mmCIF file of C-alpha atoms in Angstrom:
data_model
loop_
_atom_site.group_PDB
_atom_site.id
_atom_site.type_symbol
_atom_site.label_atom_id
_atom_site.label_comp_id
_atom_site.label_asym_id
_atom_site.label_seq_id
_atom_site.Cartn_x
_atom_site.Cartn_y
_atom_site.Cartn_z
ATOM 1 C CA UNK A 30 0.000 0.000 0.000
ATOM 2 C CA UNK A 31 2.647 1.913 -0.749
ATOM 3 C CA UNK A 32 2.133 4.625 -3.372
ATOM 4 C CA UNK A 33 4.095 7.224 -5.010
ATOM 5 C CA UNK A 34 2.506 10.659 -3.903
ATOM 6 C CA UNK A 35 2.611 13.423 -6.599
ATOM 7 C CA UNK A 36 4.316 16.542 -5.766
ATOM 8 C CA UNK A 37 1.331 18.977 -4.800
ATOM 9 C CA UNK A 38 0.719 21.894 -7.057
ATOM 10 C CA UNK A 39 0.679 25.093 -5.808
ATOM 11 C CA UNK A 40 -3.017 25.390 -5.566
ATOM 12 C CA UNK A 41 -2.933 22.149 -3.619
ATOM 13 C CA UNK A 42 -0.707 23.717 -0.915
ATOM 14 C CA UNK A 43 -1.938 26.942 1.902
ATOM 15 C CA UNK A 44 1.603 27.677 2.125
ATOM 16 C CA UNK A 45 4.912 26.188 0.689
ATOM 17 C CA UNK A 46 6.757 25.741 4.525
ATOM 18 C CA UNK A 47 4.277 23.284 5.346
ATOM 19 C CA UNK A 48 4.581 19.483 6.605
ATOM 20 C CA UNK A 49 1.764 17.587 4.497
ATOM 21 C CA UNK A 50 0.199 15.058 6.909
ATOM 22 C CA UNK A 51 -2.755 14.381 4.084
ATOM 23 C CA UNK A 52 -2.015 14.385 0.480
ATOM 24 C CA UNK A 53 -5.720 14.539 -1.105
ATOM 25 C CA UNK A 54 -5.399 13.960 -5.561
ATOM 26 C CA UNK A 55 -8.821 14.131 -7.991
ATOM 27 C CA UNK A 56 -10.931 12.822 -4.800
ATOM 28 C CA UNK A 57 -14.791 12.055 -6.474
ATOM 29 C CA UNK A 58 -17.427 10.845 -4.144
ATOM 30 C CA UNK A 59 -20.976 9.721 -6.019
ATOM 31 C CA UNK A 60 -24.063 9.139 -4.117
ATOM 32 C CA UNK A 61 -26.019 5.927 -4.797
ATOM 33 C CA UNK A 62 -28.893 8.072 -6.333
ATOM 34 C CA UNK A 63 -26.855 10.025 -8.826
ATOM 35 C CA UNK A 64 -25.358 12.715 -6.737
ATOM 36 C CA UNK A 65 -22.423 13.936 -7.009
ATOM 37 C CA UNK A 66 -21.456 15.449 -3.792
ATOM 38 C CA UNK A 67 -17.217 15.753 -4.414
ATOM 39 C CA UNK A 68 -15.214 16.184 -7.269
ATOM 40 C CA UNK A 69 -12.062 16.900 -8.463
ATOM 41 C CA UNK A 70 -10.491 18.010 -4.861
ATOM 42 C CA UNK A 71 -6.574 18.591 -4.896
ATOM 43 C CA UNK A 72 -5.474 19.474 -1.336
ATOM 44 C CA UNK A 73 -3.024 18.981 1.073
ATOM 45 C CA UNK A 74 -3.326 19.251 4.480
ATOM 46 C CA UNK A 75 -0.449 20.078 7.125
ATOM 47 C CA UNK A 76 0.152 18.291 10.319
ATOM 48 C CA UNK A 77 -0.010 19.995 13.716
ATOM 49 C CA UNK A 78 -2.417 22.892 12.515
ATOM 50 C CA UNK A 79 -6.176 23.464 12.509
ATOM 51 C CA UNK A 80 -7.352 23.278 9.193
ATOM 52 C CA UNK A 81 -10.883 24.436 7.909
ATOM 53 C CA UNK A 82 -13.735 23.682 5.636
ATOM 54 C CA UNK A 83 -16.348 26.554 5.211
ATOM 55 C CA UNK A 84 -19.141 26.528 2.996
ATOM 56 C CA UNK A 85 -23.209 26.663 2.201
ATOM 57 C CA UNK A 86 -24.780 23.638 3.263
ATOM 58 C CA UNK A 87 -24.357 20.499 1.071
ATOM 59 C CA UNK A 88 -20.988 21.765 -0.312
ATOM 60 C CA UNK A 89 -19.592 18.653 0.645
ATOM 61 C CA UNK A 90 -17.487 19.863 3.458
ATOM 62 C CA UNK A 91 -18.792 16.474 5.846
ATOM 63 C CA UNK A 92 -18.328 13.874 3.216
ATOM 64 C CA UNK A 93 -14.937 14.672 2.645
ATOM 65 C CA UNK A 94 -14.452 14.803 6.561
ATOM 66 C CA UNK A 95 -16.293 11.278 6.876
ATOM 67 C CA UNK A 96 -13.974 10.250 3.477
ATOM 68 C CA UNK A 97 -10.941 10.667 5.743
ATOM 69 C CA UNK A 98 -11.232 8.097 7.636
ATOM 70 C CA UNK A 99 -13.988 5.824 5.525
ATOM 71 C CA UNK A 100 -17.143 6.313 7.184
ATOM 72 C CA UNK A 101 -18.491 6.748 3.908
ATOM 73 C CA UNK A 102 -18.110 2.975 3.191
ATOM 74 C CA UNK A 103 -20.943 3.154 5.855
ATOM 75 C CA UNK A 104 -23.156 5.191 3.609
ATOM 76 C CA UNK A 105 -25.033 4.868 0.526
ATOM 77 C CA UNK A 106 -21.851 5.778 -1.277
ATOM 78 C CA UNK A 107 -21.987 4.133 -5.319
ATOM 79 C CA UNK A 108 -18.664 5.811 -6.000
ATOM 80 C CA UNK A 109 -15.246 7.090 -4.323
ATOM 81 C CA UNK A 110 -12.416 7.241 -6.849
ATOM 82 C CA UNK A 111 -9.059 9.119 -6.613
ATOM 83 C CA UNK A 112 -6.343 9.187 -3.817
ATOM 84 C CA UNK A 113 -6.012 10.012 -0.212
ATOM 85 C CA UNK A 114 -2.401 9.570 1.359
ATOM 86 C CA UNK A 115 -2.061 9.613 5.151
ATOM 87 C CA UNK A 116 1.780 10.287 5.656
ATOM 88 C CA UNK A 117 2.749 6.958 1.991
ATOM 89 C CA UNK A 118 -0.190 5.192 2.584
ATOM 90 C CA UNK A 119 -3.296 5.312 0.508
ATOM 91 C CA UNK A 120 -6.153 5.413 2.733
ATOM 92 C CA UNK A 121 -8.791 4.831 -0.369
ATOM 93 C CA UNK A 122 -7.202 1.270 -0.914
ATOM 94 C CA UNK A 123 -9.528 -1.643 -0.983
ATOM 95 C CA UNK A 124 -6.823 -3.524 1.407
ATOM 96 C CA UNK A 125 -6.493 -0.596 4.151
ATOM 97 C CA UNK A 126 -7.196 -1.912 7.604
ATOM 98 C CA UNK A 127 -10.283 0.577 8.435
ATOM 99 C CA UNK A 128 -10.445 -0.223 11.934
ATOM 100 C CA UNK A 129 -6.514 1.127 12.184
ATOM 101 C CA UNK A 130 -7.128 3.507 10.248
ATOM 102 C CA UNK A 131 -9.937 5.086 12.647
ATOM 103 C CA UNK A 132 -7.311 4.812 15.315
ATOM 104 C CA UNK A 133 -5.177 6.980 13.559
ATOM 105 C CA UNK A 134 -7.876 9.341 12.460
ATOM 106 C CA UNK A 135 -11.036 9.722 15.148
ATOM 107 C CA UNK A 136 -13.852 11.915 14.665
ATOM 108 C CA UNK A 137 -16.235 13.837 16.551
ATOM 109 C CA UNK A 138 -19.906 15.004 15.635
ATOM 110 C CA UNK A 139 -22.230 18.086 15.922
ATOM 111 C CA UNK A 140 -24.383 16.546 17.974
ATOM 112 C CA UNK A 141 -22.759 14.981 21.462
ATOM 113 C CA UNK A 142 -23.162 10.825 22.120
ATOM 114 C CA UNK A 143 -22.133 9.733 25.011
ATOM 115 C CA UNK A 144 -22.597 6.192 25.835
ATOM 116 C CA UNK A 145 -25.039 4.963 29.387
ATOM 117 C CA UNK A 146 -22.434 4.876 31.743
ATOM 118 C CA UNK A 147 -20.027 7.144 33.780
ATOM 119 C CA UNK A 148 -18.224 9.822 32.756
ATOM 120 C CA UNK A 149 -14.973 7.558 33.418
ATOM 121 C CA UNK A 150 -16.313 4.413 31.305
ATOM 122 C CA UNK A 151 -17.277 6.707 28.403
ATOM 123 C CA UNK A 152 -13.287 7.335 28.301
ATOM 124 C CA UNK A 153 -12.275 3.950 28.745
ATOM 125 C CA UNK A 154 -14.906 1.895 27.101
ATOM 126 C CA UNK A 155 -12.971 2.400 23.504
ATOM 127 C CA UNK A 156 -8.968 1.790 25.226
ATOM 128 C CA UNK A 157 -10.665 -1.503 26.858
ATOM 129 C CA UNK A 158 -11.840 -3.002 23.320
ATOM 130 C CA UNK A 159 -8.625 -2.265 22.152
ATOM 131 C CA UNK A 160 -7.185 -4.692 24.676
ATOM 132 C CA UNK A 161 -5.956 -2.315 27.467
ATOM 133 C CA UNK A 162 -6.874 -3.128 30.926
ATOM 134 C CA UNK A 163 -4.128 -1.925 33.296
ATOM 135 C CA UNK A 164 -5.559 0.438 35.638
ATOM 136 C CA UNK A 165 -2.964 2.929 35.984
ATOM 137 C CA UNK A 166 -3.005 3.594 32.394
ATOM 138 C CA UNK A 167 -6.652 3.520 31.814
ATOM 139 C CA UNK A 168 -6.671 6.145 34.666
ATOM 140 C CA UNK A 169 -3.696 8.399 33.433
ATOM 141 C CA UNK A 170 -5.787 8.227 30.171
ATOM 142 C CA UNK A 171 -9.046 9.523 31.861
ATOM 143 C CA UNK A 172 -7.301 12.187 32.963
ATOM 144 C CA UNK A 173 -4.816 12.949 30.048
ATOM 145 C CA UNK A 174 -7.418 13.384 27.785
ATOM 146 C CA UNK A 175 -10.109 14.887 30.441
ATOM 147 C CA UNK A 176 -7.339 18.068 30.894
ATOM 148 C CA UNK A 177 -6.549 18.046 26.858
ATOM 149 C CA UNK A 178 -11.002 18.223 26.143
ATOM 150 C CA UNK A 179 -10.957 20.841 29.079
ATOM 151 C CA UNK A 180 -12.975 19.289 30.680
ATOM 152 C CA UNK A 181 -10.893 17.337 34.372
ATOM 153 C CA UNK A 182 -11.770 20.943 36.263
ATOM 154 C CA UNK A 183 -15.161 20.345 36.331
ATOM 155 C CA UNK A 184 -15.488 16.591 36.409
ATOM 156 C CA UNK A 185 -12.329 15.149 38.408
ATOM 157 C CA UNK A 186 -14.214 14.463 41.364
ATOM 158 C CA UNK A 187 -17.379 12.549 40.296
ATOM 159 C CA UNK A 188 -16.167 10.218 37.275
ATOM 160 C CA UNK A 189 -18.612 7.614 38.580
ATOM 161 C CA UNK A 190 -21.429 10.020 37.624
ATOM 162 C CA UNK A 191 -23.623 9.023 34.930
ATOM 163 C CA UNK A 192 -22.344 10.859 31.600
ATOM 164 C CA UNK A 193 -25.661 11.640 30.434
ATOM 165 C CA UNK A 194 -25.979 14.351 33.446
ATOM 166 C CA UNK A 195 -23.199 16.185 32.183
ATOM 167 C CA UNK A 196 -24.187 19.704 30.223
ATOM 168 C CA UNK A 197 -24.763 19.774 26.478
ATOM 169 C CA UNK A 198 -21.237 21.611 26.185
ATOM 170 C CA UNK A 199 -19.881 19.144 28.716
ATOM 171 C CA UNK A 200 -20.884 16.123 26.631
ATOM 172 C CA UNK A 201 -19.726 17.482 23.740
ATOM 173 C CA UNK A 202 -16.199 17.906 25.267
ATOM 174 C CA UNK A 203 -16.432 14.738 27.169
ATOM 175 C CA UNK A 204 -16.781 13.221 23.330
ATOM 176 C CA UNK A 205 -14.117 14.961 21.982
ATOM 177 C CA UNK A 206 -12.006 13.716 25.388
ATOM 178 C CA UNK A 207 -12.874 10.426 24.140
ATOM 179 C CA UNK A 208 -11.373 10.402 20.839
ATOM 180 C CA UNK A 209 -7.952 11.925 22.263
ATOM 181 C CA UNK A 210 -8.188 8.794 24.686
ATOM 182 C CA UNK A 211 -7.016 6.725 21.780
ATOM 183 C CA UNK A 212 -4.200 9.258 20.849
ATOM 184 C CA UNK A 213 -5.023 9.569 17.251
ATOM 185 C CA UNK A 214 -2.918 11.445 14.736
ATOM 186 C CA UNK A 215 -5.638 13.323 12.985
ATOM 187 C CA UNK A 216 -9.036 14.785 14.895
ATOM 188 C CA UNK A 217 -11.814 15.041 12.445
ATOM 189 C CA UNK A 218 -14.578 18.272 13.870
ATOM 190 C CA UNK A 219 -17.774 18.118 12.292
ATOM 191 C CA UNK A 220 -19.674 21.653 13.704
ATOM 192 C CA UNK A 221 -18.638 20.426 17.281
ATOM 193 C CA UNK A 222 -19.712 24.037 18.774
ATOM 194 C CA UNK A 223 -22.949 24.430 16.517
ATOM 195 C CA UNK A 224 -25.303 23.347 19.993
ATOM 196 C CA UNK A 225 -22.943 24.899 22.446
ATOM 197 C CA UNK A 226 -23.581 28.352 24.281
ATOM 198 C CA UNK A 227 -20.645 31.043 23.722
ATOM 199 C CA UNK A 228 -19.090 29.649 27.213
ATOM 200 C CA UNK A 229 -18.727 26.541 25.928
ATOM 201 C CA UNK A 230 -18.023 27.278 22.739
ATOM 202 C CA UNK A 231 -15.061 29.589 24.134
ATOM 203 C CA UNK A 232 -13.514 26.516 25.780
ATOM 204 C CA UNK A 233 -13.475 23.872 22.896
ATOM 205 C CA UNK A 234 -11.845 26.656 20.758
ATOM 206 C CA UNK A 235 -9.387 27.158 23.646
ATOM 207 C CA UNK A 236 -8.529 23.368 23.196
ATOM 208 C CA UNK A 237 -7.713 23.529 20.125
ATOM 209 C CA UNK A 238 -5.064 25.825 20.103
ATOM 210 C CA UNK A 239 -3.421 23.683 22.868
ATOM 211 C CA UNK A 240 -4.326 20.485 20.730
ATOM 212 C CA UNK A 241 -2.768 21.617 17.889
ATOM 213 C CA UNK A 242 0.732 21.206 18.930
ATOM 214 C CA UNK A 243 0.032 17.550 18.550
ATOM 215 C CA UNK A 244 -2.396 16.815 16.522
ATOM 216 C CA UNK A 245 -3.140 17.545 12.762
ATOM 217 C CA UNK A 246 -6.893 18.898 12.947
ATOM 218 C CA UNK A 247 -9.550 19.221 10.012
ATOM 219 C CA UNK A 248 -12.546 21.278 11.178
ATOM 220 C CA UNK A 249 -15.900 22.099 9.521
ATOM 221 C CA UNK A 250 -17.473 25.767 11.951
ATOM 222 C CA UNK A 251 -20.680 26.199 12.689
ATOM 223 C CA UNK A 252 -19.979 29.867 11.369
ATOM 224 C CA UNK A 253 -17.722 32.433 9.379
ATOM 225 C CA UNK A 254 -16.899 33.703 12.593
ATOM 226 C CA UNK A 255 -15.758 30.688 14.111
ATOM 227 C CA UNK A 256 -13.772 29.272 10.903
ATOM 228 C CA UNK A 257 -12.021 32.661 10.683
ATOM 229 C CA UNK A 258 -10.793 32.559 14.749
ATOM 230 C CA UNK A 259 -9.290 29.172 14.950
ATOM 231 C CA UNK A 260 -8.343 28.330 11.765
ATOM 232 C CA UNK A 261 -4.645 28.379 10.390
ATOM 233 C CA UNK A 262 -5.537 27.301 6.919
ATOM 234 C CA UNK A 263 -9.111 26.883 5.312
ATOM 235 C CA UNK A 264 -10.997 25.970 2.512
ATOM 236 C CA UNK A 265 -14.155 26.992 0.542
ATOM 237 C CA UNK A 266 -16.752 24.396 -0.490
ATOM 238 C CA UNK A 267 -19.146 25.067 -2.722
ATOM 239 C CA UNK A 268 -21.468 22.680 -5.057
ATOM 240 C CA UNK A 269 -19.039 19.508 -4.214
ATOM 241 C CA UNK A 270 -16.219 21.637 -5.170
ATOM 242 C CA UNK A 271 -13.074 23.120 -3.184
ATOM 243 C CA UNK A 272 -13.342 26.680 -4.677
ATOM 244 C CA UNK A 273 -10.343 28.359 -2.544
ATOM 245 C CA UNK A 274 -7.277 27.148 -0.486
ATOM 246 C CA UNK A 275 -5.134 29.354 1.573
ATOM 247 C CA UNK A 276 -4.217 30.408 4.952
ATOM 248 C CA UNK A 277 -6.739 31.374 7.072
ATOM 249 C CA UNK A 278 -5.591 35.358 7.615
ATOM 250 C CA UNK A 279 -5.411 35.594 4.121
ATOM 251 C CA UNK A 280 -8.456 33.767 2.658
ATOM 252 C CA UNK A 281 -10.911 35.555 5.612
ATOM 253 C CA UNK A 282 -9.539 39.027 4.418
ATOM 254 C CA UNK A 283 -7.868 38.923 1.360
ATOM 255 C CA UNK A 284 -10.052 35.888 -0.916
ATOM 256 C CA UNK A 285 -8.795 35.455 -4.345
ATOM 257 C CA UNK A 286 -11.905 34.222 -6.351
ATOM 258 C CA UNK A 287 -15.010 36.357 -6.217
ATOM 259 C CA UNK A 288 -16.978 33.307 -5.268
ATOM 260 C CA UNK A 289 -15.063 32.640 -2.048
ATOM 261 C CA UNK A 290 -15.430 37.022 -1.479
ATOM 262 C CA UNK A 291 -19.717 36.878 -1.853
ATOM 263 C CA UNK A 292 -19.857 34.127 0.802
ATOM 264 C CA UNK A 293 -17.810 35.481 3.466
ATOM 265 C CA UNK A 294 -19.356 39.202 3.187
ATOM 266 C CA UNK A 295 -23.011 36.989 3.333
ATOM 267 C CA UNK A 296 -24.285 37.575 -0.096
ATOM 268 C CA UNK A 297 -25.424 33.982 -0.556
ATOM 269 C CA UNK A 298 -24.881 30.460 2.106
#
């Protein structure tokens, strides 16, 4: 599963210095009913940065999130052609190990869902399938990745607690504190503020600025405003195709195609 990776074109990189962690090459993505909902997208993401997708709804911004680690082989998905390197390996090979793979790439959703049991268990549950049942390092897990979600402060002291008593922006954080459990290299964000209040919102955008240093992080915002504080590089969607790549300063004030321009200042989405 080795492949040769192309050397990304210019319009395939934010900025020359980078590290690519993803190497994405004429990704298409057809619907069972006819749809087309990605084509032609020529991208490469860099590791250790927060990366985002912005767009009008059914741009395709959470397929290609769900394409990065194949939960679309879950959906009613007829096509998925082109190439998707994660560091030399292609993840879009029929012979890629998909349960790994999620390992290496987790994922969290707009809406929280926690699983019936304590705050502690909902951290441990996924580090106990994979095998792990020493308690010292389920419990420096719980709270390694409890502090990283920002989230230990106001849970360290009742872990037995039922997680579905925890606060809508508590359960949110307490899934992404989940994922991070596993350590994976890449942390998917599909609008993981879009039910939170401003607090709470405030606090999961605080995390990922700290996260950042270690992980490589793809994000789709719940807003212009959002995508425009937190991200370091960021991408517009539009009609299943990526219309603009650049860094995020630049593409939130200075946007090269006119396209990219009407949809930040609100004239359509």
């Amino acid at each position: 599963m080795i492949s040769e990776i192309p050397t990304p074109t210019p319009e395939m990189m934010p900025d020359a210095s980078i590290t690519p962690k993803i190497v994405v090459k004429d990704l298409q993505v057809v619907y069972s009913d006819g749809n087309e909902s990605l084509r032609g997208i020529n991208l490469v993401i860099p590791e250790r940065a927060i990366t985002v997708l912005f767009g009008p709804a059914g741009g395709g911004k959470s397929t290609f999130l769900r394409t990065l680690n194949r939960l679309n082989d879950l959906a009613d998905v007829a096509e998925v052609s082109g190439h998707i390197w994660l560091d030399d390996v292609d993840i879009l090979d029929s012979q890629i190990d998909t349960i790994a793979l999620r390992r290496r790439v987790g994922i969290v959703f707009a809406r929280p869902v926690v699983l019936p049991m304590s705050i502690r268990q909902n951290i441990t549950y996924g580090l106990e399938l994979a095998g792990e049942r020493r308690a010292s390092h389920l419990d420096e897990a719980v709270e390694r990745s409890l502090k990283a979600a920002a989230l230990w402060e106001e849970v360290h002291d009742r872990l037995n607690d039922p997680a579905v008593a925890l606060s809508g922006g508590q359960q949110q954080r307490l899934c992404l504190a989940r994922v991070l459990a596993l350590e994976p290299e890449i942390i998917l964000l599909d609008e993981p503020t879009s039910g939170l209040d401003p607090i709470s919102t405030g606090k999961v955008e605080l995390s990922l600025q700290e996260l950042k240093q270690r992980y490589t992080i793809v994000l789709v915002p719940h807003s212009i405003q959002q995508a425009a504080r937190v991200s370091d590089f960021a991408g517009f969607f539009l009609n299943g195709e990526l219309v603009e790549y650049a860094p995020g300063k630049r593409i939130f004030t200075h946007p090269q195609d006119q396209r990219t321009e009407d949809y930040i200042e609100g004239r359509f989405g």
